[in-house]
Tab-separated table of C-alpha atoms in Angstrom:
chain	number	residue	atom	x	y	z
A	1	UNK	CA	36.144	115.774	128.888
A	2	UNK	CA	34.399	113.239	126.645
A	3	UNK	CA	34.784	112.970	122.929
A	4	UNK	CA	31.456	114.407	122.045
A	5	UNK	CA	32.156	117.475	123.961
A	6	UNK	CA	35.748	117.788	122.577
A	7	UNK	CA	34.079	117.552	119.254
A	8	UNK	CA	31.621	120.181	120.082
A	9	UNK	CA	34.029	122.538	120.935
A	10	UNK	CA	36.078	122.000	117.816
A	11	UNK	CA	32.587	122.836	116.078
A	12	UNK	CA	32.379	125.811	118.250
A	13	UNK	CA	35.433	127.875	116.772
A	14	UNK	CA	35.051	126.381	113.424
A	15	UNK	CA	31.578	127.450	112.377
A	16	UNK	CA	31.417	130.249	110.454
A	17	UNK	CA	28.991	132.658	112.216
A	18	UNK	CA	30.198	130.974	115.409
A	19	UNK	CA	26.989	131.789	117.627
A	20	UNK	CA	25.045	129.295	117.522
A	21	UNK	CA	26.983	126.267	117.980
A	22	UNK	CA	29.426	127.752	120.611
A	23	UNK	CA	25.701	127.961	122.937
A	24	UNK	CA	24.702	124.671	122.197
A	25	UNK	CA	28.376	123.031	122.888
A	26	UNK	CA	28.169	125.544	126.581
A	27	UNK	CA	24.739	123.755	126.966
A	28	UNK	CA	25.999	120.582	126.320
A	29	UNK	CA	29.385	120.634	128.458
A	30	UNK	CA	27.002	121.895	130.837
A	31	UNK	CA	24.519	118.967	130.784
A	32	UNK	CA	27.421	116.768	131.245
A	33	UNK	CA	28.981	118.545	134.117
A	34	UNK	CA	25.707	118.899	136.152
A	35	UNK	CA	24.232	115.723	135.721
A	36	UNK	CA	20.896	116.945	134.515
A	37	UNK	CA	20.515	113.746	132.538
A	38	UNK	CA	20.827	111.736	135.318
A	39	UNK	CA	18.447	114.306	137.595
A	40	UNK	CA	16.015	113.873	134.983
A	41	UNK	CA	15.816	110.166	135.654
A	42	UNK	CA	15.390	111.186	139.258
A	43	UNK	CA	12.310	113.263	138.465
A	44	UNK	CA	10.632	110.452	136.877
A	45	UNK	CA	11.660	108.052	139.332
A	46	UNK	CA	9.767	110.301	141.788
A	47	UNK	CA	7.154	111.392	139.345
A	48	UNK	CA	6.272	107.426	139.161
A	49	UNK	CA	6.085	106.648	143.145
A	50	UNK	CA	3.879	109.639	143.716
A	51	UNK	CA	1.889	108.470	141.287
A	52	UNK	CA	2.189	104.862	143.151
A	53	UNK	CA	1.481	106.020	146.496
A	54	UNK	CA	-1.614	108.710	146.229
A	55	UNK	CA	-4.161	106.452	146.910
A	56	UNK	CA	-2.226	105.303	149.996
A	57	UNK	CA	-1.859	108.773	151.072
A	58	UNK	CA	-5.818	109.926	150.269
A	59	UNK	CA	-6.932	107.664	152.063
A	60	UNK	CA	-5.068	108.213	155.373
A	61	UNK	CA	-5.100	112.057	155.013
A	62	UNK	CA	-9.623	111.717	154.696
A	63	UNK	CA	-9.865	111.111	157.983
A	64	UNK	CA	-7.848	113.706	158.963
A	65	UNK	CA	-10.341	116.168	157.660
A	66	UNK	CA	-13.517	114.880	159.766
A	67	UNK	CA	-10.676	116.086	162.972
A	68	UNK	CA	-10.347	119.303	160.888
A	69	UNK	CA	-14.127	120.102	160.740
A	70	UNK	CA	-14.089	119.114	164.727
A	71	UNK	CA	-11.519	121.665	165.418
A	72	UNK	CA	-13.768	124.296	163.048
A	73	UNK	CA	-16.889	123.327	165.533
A	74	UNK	CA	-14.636	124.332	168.471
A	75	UNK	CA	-13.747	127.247	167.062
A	76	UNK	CA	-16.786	128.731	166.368
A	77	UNK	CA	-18.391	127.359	169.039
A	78	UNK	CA	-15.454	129.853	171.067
A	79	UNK	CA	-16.124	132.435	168.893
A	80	UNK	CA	-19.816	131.774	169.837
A	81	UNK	CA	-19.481	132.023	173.434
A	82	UNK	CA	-17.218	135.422	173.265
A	83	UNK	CA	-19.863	137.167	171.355
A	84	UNK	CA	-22.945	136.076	173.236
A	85	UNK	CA	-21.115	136.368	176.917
A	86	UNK	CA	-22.626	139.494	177.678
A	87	UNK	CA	-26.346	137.727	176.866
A	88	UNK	CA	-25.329	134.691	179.375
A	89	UNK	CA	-27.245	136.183	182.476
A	90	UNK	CA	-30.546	137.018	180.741
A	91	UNK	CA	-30.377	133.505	178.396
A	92	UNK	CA	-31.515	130.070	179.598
A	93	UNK	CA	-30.402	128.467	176.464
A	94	UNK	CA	-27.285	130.288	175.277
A	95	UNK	CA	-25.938	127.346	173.360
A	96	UNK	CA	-29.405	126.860	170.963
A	97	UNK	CA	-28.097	128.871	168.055
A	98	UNK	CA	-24.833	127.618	168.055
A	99	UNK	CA	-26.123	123.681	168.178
A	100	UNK	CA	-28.616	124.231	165.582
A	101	UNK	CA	-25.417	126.051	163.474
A	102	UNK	CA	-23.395	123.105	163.953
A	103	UNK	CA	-26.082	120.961	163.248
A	104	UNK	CA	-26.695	122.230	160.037
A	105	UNK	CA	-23.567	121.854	158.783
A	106	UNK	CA	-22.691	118.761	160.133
A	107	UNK	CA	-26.323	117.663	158.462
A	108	UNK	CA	-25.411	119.072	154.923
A	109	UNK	CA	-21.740	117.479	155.307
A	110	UNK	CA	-23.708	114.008	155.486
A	111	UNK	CA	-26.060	114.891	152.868
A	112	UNK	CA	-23.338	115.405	150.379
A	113	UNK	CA	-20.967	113.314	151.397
A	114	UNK	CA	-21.936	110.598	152.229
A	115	UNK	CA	-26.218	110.718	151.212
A	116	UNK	CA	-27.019	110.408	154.670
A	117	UNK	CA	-30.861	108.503	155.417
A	118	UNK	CA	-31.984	107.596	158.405
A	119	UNK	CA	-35.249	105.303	158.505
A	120	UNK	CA	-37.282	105.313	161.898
A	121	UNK	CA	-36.666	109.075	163.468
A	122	UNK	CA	-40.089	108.741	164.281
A	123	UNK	CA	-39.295	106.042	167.611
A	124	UNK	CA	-37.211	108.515	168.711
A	125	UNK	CA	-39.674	110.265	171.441
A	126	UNK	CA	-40.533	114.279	170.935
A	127	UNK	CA	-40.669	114.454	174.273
A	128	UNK	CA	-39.328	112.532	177.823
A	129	UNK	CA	-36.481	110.006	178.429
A	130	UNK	CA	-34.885	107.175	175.973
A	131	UNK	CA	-31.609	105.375	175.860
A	132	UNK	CA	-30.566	105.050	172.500
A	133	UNK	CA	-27.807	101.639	172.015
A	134	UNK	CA	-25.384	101.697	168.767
A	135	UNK	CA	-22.901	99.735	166.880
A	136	UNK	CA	-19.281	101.933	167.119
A	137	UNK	CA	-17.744	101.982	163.717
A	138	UNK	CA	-14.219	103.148	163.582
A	139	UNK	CA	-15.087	106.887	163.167
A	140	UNK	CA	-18.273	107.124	164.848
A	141	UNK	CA	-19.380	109.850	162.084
A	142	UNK	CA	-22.813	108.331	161.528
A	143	UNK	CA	-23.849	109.342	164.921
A	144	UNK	CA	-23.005	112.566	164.434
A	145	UNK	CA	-25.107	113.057	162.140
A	146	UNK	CA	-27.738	111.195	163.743
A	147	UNK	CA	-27.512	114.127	166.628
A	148	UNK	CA	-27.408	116.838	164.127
A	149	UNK	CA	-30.621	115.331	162.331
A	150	UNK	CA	-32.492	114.722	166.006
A	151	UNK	CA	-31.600	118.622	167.196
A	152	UNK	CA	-32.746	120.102	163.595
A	153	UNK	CA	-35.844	117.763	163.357
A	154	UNK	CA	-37.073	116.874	167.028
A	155	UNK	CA	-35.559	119.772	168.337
A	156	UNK	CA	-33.523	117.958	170.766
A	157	UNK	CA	-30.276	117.266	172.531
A	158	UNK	CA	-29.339	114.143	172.712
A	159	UNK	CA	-26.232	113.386	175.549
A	160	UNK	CA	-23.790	111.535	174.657
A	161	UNK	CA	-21.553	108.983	176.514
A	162	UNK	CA	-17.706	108.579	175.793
A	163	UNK	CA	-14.646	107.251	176.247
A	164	UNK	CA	-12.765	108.935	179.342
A	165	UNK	CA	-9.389	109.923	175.977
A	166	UNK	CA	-11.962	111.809	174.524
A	167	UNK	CA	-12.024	114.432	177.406
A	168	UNK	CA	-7.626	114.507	177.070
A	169	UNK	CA	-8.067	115.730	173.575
A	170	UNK	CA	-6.787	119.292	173.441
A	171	UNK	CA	-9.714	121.674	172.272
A	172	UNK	CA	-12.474	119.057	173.211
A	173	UNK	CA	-13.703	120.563	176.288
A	174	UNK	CA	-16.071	122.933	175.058
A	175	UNK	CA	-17.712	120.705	172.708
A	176	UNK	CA	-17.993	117.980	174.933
A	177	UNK	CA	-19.615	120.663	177.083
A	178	UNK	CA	-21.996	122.424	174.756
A	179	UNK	CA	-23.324	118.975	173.355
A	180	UNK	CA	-23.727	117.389	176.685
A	181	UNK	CA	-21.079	114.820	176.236
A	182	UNK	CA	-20.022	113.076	179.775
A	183	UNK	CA	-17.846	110.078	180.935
A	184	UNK	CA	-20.308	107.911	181.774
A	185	UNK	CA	-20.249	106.984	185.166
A	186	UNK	CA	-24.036	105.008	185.834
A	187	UNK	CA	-25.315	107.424	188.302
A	188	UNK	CA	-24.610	110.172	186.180
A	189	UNK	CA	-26.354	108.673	182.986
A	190	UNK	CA	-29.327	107.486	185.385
A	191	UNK	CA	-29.471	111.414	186.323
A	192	UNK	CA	-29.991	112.222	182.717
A	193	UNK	CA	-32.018	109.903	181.952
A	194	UNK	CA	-34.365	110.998	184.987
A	195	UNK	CA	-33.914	115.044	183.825
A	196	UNK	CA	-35.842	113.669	180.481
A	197	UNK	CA	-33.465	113.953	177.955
A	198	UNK	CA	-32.268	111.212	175.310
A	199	UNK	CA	-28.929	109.261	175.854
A	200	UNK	CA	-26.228	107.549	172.889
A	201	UNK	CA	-24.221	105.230	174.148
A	202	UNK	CA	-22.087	102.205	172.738
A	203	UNK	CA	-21.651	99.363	174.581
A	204	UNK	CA	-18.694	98.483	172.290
A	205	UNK	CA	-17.032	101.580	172.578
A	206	UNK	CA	-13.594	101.945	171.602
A	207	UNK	CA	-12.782	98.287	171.716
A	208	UNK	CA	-15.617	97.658	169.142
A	209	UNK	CA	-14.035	101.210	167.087
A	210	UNK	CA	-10.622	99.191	166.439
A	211	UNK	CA	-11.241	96.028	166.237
A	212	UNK	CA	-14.159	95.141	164.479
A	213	UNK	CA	-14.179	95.193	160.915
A	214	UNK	CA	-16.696	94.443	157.470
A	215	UNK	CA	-18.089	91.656	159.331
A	216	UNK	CA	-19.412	94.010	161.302
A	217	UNK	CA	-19.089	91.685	164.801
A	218	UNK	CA	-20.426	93.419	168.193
A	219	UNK	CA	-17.947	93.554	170.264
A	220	UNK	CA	-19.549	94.221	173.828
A	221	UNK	CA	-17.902	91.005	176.250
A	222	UNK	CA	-19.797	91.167	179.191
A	223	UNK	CA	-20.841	94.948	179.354
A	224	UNK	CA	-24.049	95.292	180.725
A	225	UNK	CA	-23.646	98.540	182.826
A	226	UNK	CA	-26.103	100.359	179.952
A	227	UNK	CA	-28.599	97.919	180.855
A	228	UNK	CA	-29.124	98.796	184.276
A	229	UNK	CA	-29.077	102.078	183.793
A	230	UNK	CA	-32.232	101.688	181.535
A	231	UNK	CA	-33.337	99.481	184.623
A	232	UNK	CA	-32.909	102.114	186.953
A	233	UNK	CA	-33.935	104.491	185.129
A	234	UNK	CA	-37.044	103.045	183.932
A	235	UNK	CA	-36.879	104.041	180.403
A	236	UNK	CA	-36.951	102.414	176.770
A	237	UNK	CA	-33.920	101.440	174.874
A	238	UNK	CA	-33.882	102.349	171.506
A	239	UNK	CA	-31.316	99.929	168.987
A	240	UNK	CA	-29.954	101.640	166.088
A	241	UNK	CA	-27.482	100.444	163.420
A	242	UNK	CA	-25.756	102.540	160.157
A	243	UNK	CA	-25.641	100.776	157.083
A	244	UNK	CA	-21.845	100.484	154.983
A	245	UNK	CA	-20.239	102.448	158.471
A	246	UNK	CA	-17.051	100.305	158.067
A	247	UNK	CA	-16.765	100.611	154.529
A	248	UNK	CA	-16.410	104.508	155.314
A	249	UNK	CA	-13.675	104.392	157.618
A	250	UNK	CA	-11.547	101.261	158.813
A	251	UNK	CA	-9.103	100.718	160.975
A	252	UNK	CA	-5.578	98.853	161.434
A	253	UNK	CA	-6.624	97.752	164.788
A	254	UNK	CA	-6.256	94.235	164.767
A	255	UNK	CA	-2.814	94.061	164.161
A	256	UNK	CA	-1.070	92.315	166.549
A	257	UNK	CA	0.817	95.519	167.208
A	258	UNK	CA	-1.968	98.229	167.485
A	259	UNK	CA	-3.759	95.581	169.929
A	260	UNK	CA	-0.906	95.522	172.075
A	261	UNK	CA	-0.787	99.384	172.538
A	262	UNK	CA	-4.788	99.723	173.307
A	263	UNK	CA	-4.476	96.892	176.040
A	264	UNK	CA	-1.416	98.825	177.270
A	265	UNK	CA	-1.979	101.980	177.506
A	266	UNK	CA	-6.053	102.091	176.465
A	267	UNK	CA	-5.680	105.013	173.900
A	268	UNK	CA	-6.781	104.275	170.025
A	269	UNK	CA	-3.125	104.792	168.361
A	270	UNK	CA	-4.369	102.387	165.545
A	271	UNK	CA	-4.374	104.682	162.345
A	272	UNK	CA	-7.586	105.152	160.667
A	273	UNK	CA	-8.011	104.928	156.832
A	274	UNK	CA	-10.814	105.767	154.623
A	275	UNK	CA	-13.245	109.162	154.557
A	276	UNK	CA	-14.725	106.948	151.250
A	277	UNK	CA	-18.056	109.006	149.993
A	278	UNK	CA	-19.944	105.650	150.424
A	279	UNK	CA	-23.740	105.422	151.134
A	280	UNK	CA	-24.775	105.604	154.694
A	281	UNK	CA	-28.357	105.013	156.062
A	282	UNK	CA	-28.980	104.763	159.736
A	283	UNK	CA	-31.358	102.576	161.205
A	284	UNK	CA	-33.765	102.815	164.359
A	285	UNK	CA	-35.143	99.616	165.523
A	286	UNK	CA	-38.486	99.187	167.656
A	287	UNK	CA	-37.742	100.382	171.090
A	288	UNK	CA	-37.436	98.197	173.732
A	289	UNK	CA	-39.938	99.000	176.498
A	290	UNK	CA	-39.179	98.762	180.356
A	291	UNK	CA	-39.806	95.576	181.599
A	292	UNK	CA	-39.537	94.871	185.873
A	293	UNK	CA	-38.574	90.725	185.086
A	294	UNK	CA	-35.781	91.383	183.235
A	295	UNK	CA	-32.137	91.623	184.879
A	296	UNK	CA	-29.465	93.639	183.363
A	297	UNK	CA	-27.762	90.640	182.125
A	298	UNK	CA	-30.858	89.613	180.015
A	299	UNK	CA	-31.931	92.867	178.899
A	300	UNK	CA	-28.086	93.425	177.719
A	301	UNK	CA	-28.865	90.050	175.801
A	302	UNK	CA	-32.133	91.077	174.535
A	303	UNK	CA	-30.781	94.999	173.370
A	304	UNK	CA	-27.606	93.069	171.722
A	305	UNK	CA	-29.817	90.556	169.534
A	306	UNK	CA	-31.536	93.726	168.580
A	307	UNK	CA	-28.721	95.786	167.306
A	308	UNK	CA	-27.295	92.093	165.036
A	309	UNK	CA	-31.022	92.000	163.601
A	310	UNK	CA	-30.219	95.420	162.399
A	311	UNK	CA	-27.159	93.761	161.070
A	312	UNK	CA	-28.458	91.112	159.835
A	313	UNK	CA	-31.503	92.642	158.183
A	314	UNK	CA	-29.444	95.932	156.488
A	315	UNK	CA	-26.121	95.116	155.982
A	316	UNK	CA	-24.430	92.752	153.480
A	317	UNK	CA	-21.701	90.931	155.181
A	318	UNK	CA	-18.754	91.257	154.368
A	319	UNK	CA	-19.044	94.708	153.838
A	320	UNK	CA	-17.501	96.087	150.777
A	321	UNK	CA	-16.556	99.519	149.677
A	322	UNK	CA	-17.152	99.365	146.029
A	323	UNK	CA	-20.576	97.981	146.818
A	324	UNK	CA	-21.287	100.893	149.305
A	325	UNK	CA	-20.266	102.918	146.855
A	326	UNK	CA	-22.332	102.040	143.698
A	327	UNK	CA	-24.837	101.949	146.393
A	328	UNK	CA	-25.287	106.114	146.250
A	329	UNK	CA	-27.204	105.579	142.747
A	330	UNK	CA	-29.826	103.725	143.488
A	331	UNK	CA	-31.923	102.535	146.776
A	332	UNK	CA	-32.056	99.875	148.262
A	333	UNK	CA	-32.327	100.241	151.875
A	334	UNK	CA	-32.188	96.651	153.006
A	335	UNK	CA	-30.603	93.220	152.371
A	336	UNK	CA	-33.642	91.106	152.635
């Protein structure tokens, strides 16, 4: 036992009323033989590196929460489809109310969140076939809204291509199903095309999700399957780019490491970072009308210098996030 405490228990028995000081001597002996000084210092050690690492975690926990509002879309869309099963044999378009539901609140989720614009909805077509061409940021958010603002506004489905891991995902099924979501072989999207309806796809895809970055580079190689598919189908392509898109989400995709897994095993296990409330305006370029002369290899060439106008024209490169973000007060559409 230390001096202090041998001194404090002399005090103890020789105080007259005796009370007091025997409590504050227990206290003391029992400070000493816990530790609690010391466990203090470990509560502030820990206080300090949470305050340290929030930031870190915030921003790798956002992007968890655009998977968490998927997951709600499946859900009701479920719940949906129990309570309108009896209605399925006398109802042509059983999946209306729940798309324009969805819609909705994916639409007021951009709105808030991020101040969603888009500038040209009026080249998309009311009626018959287009192919619409985009630039894949690392969360492809922006076209999500993008279909929730063409089925509220044009009253429309667009289809969607994607990338065969999307169909593995546990849950994804029924959402893949409802908003006419498909793998993308050519005959398939030719078939669409030819039924009249309006089809996304990015010729980037999930190559161009990990490993561009702010300078917002198209990453396409040689792709120019989408092209003849608007040859053969006979239809316009229609470019569109989002402004700030990487300064939402990013990705640690080109690290070495993270590269090596995608060209391994072709899944996305680069982590994404971000969910930053950062201004986002979407942009619809002239559409690019059927032409006979044109191969698929130029009319790839010809959509792809029409998606890096877009670029070029709306987005300040390097990207920034601060920038994106001041960006929500006041408008300014453009670069140029």
């Amino acid at each position: 036992m230390s001096k202090m405490s041998a001194d404090g228990n002399h005090s103890c028995f020789t105080t007259a009323d005796g009370t007091v000081p025997f409590l504050v001597c227990v206290l003391h002996m029992w400070d000493e033989w816990a530790g609690l000084g010391q466990l203090e210092d470990y509560l502030n050690v820990l206080e300090y590196l949470l305050w340290v690492f929030t930031p870190l975690i915030i921003v790798f926990v956002l992007p968890f929460l655009i998977v968490i509002l998927l997951y709600l879309s499946i859900l009701f869309l479920h719940v949906y489809k129990r309570k309108n099963q009896l209605r399925e044999a006398y109802c042509n378009n059983l999946w209306d109310g729940a798309r324009k539901t969805l819609a909705t609140l994916w639409d007021g989720h951009g709105a808030i969140w991020h101040g969603y614009e888009i500038h040209g909805l009026e080249k998309i077509p009311n009626k018959g076939p287009a192919l619409i061409v985009y630039y894949h940021g690392a969360i492809p958010i922006d076209y999500y809204y993008f279909l929730a603002r063409v089925i509220i506004q044009k009253g429309r489905t667009c289809h969607s291509v994607a990338d065969h891991f999307l169909f593995k995902v546990p849950g994804f099924k029924l959402l893949c199903e409802v908003f006419s979501v498909i793998h993308g072989p050519q005959e398939e999207c030719v078939q669409a095309l030819k039924n009249g309806h309006l089809l996304g796809i990015s010729p980037g895809g999930v190559r161009e999700a990990l490993f561009s970055d702010e300078t917002y580079s198209l990453i396409w190689g040689n792709r120019k399957g989408f092209a003849q598919v608007a040859i053969d189908s006979k239809v316009p392509i229609i470019p569109m780019f989002t402004q700030n898109l990487r300064e939402g989400f990013r990705t640690l995709g080109n690290l070495r490491f993270y590269r090596w897994l995608y060209e391994r095993f072709r899944l996305p296990f680069a982590p994404v970072y971000g969910g930053f409330p950062v201004k986002f305006r979407t942009f619809l370029g002239d559409p690019i009308p059927y032409d006979p002369k044109l191969n698929a290899a130029e009319l790839a060439e010809k959509v792809r210098l029409a998606v890096q106008s877009l670029i070029d024209k709306h987005q300040q490169i390097p990207g920034n996030i601060l920038r994106a973000l001041l960006e929500r007060f006041y408008s300014h559409p453009s670069v140029n």
